Short mmCIF file of C-alpha atoms in Angstrom, two decimals:
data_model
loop_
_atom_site.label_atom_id
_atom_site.label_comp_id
_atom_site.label_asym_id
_atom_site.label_seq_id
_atom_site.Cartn_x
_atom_site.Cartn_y
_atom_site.Cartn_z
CA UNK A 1 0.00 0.00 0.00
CA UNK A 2 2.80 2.22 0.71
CA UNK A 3 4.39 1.72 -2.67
CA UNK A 4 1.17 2.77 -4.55
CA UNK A 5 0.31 5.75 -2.84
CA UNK A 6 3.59 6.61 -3.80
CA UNK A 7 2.78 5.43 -7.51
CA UNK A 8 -0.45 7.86 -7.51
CA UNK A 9 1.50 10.87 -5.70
CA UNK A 10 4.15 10.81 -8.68
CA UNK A 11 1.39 10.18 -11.12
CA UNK A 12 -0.91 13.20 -9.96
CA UNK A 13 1.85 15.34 -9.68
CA UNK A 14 3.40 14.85 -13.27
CA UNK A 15 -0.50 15.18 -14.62
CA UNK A 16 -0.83 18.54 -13.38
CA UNK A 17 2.50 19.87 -14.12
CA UNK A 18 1.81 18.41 -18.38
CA UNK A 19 -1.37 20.12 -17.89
CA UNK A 20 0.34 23.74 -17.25
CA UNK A 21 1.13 23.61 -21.03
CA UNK A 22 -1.80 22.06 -23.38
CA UNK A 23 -3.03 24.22 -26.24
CA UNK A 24 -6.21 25.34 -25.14
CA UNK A 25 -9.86 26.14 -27.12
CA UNK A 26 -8.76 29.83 -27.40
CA UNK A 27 -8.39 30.89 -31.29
CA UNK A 28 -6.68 33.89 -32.91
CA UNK A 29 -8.80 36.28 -34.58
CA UNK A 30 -9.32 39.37 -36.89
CA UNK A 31 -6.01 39.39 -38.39
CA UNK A 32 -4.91 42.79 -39.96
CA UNK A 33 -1.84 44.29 -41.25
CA UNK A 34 -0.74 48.10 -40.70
CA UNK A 35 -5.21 48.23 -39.85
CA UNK A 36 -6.28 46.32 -43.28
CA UNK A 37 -7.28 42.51 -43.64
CA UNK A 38 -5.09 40.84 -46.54
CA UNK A 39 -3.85 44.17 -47.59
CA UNK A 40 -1.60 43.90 -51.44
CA UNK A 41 -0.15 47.22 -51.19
CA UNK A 42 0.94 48.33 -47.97
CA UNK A 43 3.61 51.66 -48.21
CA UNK A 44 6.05 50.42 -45.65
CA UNK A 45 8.51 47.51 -45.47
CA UNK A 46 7.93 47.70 -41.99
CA UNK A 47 4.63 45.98 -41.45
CA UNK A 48 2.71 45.87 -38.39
CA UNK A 49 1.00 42.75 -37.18
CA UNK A 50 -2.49 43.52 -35.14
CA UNK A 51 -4.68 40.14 -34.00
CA UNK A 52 -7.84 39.57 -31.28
CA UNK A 53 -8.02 36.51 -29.14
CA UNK A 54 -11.30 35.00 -28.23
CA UNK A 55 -12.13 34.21 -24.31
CA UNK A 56 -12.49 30.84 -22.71
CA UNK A 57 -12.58 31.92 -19.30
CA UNK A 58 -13.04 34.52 -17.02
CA UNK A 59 -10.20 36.85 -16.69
CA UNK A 60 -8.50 35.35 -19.47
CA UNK A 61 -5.63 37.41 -20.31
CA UNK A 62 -2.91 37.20 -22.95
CA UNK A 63 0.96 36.74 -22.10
CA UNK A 64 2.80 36.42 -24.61
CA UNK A 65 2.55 35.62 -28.77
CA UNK A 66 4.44 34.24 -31.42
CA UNK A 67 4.67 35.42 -34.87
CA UNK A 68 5.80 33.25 -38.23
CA UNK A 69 5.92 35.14 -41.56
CA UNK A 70 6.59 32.92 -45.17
CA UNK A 71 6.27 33.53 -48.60
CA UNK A 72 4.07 30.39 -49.72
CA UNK A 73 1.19 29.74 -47.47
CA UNK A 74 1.37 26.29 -47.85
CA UNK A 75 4.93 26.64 -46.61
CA UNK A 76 3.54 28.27 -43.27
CA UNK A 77 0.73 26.02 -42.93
CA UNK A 78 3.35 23.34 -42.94
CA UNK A 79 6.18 25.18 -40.12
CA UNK A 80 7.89 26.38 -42.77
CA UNK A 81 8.72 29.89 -42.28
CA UNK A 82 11.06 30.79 -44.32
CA UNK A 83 11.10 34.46 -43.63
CA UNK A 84 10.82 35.55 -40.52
CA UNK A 85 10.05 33.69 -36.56
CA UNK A 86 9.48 35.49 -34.08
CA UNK A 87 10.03 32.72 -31.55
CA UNK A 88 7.63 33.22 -28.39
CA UNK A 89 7.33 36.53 -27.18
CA UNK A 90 6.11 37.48 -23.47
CA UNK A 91 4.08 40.47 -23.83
CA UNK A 92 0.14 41.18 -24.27
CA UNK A 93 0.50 43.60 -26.73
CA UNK A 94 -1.34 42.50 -29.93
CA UNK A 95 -2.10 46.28 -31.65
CA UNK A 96 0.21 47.02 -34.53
CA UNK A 97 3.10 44.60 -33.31
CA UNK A 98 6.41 45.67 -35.60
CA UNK A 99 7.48 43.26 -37.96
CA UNK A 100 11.72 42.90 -36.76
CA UNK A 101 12.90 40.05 -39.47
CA UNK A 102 15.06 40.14 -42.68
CA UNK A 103 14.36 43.47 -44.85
CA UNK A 104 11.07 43.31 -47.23
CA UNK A 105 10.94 44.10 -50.86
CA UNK A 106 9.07 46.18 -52.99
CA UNK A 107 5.62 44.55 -53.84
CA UNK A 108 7.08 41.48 -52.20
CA UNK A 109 4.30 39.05 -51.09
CA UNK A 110 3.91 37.23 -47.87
CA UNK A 111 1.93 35.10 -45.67
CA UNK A 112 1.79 35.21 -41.63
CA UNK A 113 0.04 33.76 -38.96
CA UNK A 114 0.13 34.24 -35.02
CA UNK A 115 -0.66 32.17 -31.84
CA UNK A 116 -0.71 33.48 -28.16
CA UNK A 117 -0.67 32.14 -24.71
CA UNK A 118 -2.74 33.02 -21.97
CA UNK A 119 -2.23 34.05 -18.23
CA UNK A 120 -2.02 29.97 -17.48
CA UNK A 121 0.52 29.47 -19.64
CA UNK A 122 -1.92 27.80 -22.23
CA UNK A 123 -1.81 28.42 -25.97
CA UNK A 124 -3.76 28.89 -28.90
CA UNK A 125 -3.58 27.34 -32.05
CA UNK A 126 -2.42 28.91 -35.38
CA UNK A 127 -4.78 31.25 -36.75
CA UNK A 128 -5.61 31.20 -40.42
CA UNK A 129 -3.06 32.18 -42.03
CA UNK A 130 -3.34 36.11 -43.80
CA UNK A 131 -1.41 37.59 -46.19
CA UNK A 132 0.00 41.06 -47.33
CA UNK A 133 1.77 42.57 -49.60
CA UNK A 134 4.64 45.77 -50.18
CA UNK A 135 2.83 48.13 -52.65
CA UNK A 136 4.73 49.84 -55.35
CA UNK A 137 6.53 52.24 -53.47
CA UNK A 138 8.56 53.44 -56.52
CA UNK A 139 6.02 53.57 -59.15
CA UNK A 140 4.65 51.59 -61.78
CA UNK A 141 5.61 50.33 -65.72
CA UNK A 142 3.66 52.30 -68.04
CA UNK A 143 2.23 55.34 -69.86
CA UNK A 144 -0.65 57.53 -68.88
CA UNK A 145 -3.25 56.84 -71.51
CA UNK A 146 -6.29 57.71 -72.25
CA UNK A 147 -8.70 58.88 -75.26
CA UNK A 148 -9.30 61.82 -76.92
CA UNK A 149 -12.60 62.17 -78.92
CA UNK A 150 -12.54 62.88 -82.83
CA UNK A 151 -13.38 66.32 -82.24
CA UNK A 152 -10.47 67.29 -80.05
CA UNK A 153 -12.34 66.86 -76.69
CA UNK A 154 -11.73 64.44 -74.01
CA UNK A 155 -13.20 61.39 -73.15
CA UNK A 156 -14.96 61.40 -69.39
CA UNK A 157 -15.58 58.20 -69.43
CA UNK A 158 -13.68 55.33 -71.61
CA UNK A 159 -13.12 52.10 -71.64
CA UNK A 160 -9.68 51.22 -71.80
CA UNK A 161 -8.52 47.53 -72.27
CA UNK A 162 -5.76 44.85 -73.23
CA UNK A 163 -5.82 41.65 -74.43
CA UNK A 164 -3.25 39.02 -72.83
CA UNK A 165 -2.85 35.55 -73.78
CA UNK A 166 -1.63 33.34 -71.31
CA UNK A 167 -0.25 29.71 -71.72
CA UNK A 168 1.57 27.52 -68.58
CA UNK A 169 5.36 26.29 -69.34
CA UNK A 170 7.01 23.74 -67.94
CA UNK A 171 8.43 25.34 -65.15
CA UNK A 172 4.79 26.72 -64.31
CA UNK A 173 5.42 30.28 -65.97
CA UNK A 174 3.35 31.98 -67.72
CA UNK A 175 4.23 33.63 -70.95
CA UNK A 176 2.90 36.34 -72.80
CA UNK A 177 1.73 37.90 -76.11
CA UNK A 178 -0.50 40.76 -77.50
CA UNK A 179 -3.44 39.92 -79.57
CA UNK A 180 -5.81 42.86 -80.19
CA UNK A 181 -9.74 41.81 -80.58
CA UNK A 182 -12.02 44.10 -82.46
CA UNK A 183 -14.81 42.59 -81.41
CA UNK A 184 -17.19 43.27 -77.77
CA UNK A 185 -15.32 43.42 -74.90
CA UNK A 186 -16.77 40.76 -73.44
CA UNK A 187 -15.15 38.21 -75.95
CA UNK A 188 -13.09 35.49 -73.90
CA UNK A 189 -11.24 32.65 -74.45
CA UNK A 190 -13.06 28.80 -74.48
CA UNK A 191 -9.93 27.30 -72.35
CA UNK A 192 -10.73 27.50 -69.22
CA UNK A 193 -7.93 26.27 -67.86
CA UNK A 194 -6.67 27.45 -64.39
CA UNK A 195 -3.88 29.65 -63.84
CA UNK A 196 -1.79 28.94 -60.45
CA UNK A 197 0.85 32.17 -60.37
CA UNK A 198 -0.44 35.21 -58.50
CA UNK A 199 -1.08 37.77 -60.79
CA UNK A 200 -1.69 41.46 -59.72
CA UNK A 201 -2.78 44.42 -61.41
CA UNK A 202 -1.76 48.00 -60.33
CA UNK A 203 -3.68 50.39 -61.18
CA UNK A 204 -3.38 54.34 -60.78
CA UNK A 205 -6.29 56.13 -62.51
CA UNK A 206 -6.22 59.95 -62.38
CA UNK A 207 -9.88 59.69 -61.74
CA UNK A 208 -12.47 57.13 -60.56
CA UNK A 209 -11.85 53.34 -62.07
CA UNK A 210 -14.07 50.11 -62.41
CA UNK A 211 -11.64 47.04 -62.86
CA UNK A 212 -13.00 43.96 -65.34
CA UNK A 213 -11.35 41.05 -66.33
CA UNK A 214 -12.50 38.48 -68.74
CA UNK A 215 -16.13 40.68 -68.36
CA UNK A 216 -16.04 39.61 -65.00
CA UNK A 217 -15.97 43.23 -62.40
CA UNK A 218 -12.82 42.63 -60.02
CA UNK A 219 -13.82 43.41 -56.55
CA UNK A 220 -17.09 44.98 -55.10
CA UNK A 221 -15.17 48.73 -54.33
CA UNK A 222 -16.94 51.95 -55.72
CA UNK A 223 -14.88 55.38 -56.28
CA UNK A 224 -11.43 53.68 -56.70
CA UNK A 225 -9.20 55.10 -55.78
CA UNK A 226 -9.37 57.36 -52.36
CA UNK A 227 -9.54 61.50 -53.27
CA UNK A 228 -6.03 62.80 -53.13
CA UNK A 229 -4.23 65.99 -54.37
CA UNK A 230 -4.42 64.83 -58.18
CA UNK A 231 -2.14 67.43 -59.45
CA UNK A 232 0.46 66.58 -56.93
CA UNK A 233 -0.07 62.87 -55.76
CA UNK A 234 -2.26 60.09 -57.05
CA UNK A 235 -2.96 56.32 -55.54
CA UNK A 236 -1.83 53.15 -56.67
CA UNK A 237 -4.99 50.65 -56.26
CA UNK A 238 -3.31 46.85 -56.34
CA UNK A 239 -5.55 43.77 -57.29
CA UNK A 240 -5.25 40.22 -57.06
CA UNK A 241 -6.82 38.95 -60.73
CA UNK A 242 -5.60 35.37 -60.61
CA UNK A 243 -8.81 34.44 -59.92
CA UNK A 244 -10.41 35.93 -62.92
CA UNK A 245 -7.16 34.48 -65.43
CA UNK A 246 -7.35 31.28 -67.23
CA UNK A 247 -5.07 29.68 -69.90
CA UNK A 248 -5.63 31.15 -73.12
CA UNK A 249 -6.66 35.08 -73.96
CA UNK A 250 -7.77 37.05 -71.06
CA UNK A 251 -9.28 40.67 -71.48
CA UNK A 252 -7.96 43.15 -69.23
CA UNK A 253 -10.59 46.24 -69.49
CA UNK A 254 -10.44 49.63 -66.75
CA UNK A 255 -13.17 51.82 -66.88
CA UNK A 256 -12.60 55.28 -65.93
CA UNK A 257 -14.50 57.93 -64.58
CA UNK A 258 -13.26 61.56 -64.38
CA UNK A 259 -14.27 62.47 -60.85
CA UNK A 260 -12.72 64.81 -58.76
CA UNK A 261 -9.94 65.23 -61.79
CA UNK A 262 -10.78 68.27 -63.40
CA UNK A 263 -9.02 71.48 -64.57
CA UNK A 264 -11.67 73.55 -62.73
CA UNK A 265 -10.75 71.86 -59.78
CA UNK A 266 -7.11 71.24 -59.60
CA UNK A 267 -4.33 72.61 -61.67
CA UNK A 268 -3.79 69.49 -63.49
CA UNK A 269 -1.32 69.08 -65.47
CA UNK A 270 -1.90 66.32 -68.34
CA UNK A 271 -0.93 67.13 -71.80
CA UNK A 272 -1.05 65.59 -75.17
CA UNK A 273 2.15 64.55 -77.29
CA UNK A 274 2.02 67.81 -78.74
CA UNK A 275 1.98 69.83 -75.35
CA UNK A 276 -1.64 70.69 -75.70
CA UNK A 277 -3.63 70.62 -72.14
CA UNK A 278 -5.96 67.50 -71.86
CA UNK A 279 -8.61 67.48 -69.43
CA UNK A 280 -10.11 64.03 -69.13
CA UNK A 281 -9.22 60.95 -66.91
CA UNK A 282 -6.24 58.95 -67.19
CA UNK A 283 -4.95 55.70 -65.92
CA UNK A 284 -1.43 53.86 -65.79
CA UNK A 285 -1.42 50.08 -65.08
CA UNK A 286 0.96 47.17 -64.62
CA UNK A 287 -0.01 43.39 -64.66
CA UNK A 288 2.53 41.19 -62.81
CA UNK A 289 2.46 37.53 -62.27
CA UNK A 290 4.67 35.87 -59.34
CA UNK A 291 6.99 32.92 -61.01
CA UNK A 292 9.82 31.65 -58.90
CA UNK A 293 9.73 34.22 -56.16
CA UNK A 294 9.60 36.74 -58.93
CA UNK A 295 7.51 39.73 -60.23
CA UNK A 296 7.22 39.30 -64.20
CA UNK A 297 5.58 42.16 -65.89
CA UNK A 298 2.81 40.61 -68.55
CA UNK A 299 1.45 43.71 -69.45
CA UNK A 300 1.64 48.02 -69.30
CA UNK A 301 -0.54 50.62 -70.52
CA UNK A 302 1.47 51.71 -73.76
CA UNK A 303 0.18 52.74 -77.14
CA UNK A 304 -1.09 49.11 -77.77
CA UNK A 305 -3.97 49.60 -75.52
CA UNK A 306 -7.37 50.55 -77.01
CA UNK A 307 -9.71 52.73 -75.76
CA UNK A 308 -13.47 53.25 -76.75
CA UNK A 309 -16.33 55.88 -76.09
CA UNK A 310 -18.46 54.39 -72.89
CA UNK A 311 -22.08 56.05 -73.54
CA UNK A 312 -21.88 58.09 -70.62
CA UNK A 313 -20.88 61.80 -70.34
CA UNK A 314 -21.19 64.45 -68.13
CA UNK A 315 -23.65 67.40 -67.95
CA UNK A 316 -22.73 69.62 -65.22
CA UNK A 317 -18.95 72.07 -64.34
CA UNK A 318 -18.56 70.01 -60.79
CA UNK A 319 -18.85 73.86 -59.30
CA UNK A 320 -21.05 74.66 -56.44
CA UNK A 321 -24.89 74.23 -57.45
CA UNK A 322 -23.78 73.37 -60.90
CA UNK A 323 -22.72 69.79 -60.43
CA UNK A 324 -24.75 69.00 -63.49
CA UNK A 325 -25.18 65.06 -63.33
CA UNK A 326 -24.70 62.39 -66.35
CA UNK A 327 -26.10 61.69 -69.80
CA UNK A 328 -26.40 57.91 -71.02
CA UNK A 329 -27.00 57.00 -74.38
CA UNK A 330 -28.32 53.22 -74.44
CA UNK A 331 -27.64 53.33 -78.46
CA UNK A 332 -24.13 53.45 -77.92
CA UNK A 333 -21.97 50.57 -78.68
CA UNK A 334 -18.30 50.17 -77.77
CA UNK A 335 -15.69 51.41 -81.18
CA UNK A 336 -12.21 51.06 -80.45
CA UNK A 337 -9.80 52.85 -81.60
CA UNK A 338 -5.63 53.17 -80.53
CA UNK A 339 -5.21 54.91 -77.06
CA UNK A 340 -3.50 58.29 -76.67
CA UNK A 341 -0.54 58.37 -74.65
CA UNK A 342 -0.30 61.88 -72.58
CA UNK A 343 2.70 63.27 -70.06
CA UNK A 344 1.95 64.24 -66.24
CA UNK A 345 4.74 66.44 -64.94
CA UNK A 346 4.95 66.48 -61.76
CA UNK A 347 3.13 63.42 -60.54
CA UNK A 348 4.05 61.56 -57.29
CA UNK A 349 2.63 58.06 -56.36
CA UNK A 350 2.18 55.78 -53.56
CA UNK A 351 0.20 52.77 -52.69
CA UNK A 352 -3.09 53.34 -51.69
CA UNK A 353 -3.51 51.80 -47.90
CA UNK A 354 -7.40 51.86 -47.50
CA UNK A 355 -9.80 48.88 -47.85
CA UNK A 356 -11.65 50.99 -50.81
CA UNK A 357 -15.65 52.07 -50.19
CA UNK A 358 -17.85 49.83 -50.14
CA UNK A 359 -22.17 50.03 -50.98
CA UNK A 360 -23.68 49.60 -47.69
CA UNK A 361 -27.14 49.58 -48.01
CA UNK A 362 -29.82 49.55 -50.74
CA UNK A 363 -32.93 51.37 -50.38
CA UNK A 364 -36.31 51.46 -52.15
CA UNK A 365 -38.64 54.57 -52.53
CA UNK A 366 -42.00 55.77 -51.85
CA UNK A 367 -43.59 56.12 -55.27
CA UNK A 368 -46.08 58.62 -55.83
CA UNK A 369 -47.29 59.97 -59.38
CA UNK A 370 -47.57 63.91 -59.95
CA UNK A 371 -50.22 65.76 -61.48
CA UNK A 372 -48.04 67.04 -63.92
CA UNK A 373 -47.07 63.79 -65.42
CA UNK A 374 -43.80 62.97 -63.28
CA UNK A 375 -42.82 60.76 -61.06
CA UNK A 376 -41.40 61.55 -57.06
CA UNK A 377 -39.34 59.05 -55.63
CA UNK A 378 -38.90 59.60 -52.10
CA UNK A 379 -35.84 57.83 -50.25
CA UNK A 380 -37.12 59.41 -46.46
CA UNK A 381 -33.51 60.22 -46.00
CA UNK A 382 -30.59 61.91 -47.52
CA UNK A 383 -28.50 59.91 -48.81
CA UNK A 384 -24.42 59.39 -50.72
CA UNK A 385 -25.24 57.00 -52.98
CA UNK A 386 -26.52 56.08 -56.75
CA UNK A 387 -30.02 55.57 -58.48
CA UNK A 388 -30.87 52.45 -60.65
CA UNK A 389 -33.80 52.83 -62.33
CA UNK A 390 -35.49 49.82 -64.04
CA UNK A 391 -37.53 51.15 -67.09
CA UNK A 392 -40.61 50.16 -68.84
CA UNK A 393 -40.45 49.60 -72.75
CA UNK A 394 -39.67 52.86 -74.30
CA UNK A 395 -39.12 54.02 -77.98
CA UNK A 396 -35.74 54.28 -79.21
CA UNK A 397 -34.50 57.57 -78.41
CA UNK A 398 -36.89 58.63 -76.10
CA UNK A 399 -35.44 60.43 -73.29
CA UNK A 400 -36.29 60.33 -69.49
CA UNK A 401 -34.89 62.60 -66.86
CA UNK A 402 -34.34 62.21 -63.13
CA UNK A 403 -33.69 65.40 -61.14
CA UNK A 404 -32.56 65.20 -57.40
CA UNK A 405 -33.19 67.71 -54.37
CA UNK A 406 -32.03 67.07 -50.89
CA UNK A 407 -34.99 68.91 -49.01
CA UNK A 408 -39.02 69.77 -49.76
CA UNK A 409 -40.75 72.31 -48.02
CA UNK A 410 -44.34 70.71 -46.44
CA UNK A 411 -47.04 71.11 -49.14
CA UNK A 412 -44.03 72.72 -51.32
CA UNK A 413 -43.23 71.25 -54.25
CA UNK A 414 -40.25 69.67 -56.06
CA UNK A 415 -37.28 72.33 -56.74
CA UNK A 416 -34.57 71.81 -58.70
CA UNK A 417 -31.07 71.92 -56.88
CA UNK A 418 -29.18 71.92 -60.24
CA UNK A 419 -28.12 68.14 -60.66
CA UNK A 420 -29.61 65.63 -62.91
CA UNK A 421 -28.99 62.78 -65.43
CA UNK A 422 -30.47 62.00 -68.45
CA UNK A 423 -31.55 58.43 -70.23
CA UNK A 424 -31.24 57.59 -73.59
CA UNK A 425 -33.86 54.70 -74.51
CA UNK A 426 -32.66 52.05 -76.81
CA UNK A 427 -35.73 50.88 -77.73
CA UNK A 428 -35.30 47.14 -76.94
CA UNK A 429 -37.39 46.09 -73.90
CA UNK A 430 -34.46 46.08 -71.40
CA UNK A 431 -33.96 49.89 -70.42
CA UNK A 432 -32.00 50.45 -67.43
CA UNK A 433 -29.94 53.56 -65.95
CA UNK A 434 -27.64 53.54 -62.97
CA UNK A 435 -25.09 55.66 -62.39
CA UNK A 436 -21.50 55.72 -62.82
CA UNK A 437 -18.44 57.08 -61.43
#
């Protein structure tokens, strides 16, 4: 009897001290880097690491952390950080932790993950891993491009696009050539093969841009990029497309949007070949794919680019009370024609490090039909935002307008604040206006 109680001393004991270090149920959550989830173009090579832990107990406090940063997820999944370990750290700091290993590239691309331990010495598991990337700090490939309209004026709202074809090597790179279509841009290739190599697309638009590839819209952002002083500095907006890609031709197409980037409102500073002023949006993009730990540039806005005439232009000066609105002509159909290539002195870029805005709610009117003949759609509420407006049949050509007005006076009726937009009926069933950027 004496020998066992020894025998369950010893065995209690050793129990409770293997117990003192078990992973426990708490998980790592919320992972964000320098404030963004899965940012691709942060403007530092520092990063900083913030995380949230959830709670199993009462008083449950963290102690320490442990960071592990690689450059293949897989890789880290596996404990294979090849780029930087932290090792365990004892601190309960988890807000914008500084990354301290080997220096970080330019638009180098990386994958981290944390775990912490708590105030009894138990610790989490791995979080999901995350991912970000160094933006272009030092610019972009390319020309500023954009198109100018047969009668000298600019464009306010083209399409611009590129046709890549992509095909898989041995060595699972992806090679490159230009093949211009003349056809819709919605035209794609019928291989649908998938392609494995990170690509990214930087784009910096001097103006508002809508991203499409293959036809498909890239991302669900509105009024890329974020304002900034466009005759001084303008954002870089990066984008992962690889989803989008497949083996065979791919259609890269950017539609612009002229925004806040106009003469009357900065002293821009875009001019044509031949030094004349231009005063339409621009754009500049670079399409890289990631091959052996390498950026490879498959594409830059150059003078093989087309451009075409969207159907949408603007009515109003952007001054005060005179913001006019937008005109859309249905009828229009897409014409390309070569790009124009333009020179911006003066121009400084960075990465843009903002998650982008986002549509946030969708709201439906009270109807109620006028006595002269129009319609009064009232929202309740004043809102940022943009009308779609699903139409019943109309004739070709037949034109509706929709004028806006923040406030009514009770048993006043509608006035006119100065902004509108104009439809252009096509005349085949489907007639539909939203607005653009």
């Amino acid at each position: 009897m004496r020998l066992s109680n020894h025998i369950i001393r010893f065995l209690t004991l050793w129990i409770l001290i293997f117990s003192n270090t078990v992973q426990s149920s708490a998980q790592v959550y919320d992972l964000t880097c320098d404030g963004l989830h899965n940012p691709l173009g942060i403007e530092s090579v520092v990063p900083h690491f913030s995380w949230k832990n959830t709670l199993t107990h009462n008083g449950q406090l963290q102690v320490a952390y442990e960071l592990e940063v690689a450059s293949d997820r897989l890789a880290l999944i596996e404990g294979k950080a090849d780029i930087w370990r932290s090792g365990r750290i004892n601190s309960n700091e988890q807000v914008m932790i500084p990354y301290l290993g080997r220096s970080l590239n330019e638009k180098q691309l990386c994958y981290w993950r944390v775990r912490t331990w708590d105030e009894r010495d138990n610790y989490s598991g791995w979080s999901t891993p995350s991912r970000f990337a160094i933006g272009p700090i030092n610019g972009i490939k390319g020309d500023y491009i954009g198109l100018m309209l047969a009668n000298g004026e600019a464009a306010g709202t083209p399409m611009i696009r590129k046709t890549i074809f992509l095909s898989h090597a041995n060595n699972g790179a992806i090679s490159t050539s230009t093949k211009k279509e003349k056809n819709s841009s919605s035209s794609r290739s019928k291989n649908t093969s998938t392609n494995t190599n990170p690509v990214f697309a930087h784009i910096n638009s001097l103006g508002y841009h809508e991203l499409y590839v293959n036809g498909q819209r890239v991302g669900d952002e509105v009024l890329q990029p974020a304002v900034s002083q466009l005759n001084k500095h303008s954002l870089i907006v990066t984008y992962d497309i690889t989803p989008y890609l497949h083996k065979g031709e791919n259609e890269i197409m950017i539609w612009l949007g002229q925004g806040w980037y106009r003469k009357n409102i900065f002293d821009i500073q875009a001019k044509t070949k031949q030094g004349e002023p231009f005063n339409g949006p621009l754009v500049k993009a670079e399409i890289c794919e990631l091959s052996d730990g390498q950026w490879h540039t498959l594409a830059q806005s150059d003078s093989s680019w087309e451009a075409s005439f969207s159907g949408y232009s603007y009515t109003g000066s952007w001054l005060p009370l005179q913001f006019g609105g937008e005109r859309f002509d249905a009828n229009v159909k897409p014409k390309w024609s070569p790009v124009s290539i333009f020179s911006v002195d003066g121009m400084k870029t960075s990465p843009q490090q903002f998650e982008g805005n986002h549509i946030i709610d969708t709201r439906s009117p009270d109807i109620t039909r006028l006595d002269d003949g129009s319609t009064l759609l009232d929202f309740s509420k004043v809102i940022t935002g943009w009308l779609q407006v699903d139409f019943d049949p109309m004739s070709q050509g037949q034109e509706v307008m929709m004028e806006y007005s923040d406030y009514i006076a009770r048993y006043d009726t509608f006035q006119s604040q100065g902004e509108s937009d104009i439809y252009i009926a096509n005349g085949n069933g489907k007639e539909q206006f939203c607005n653009t950027s």
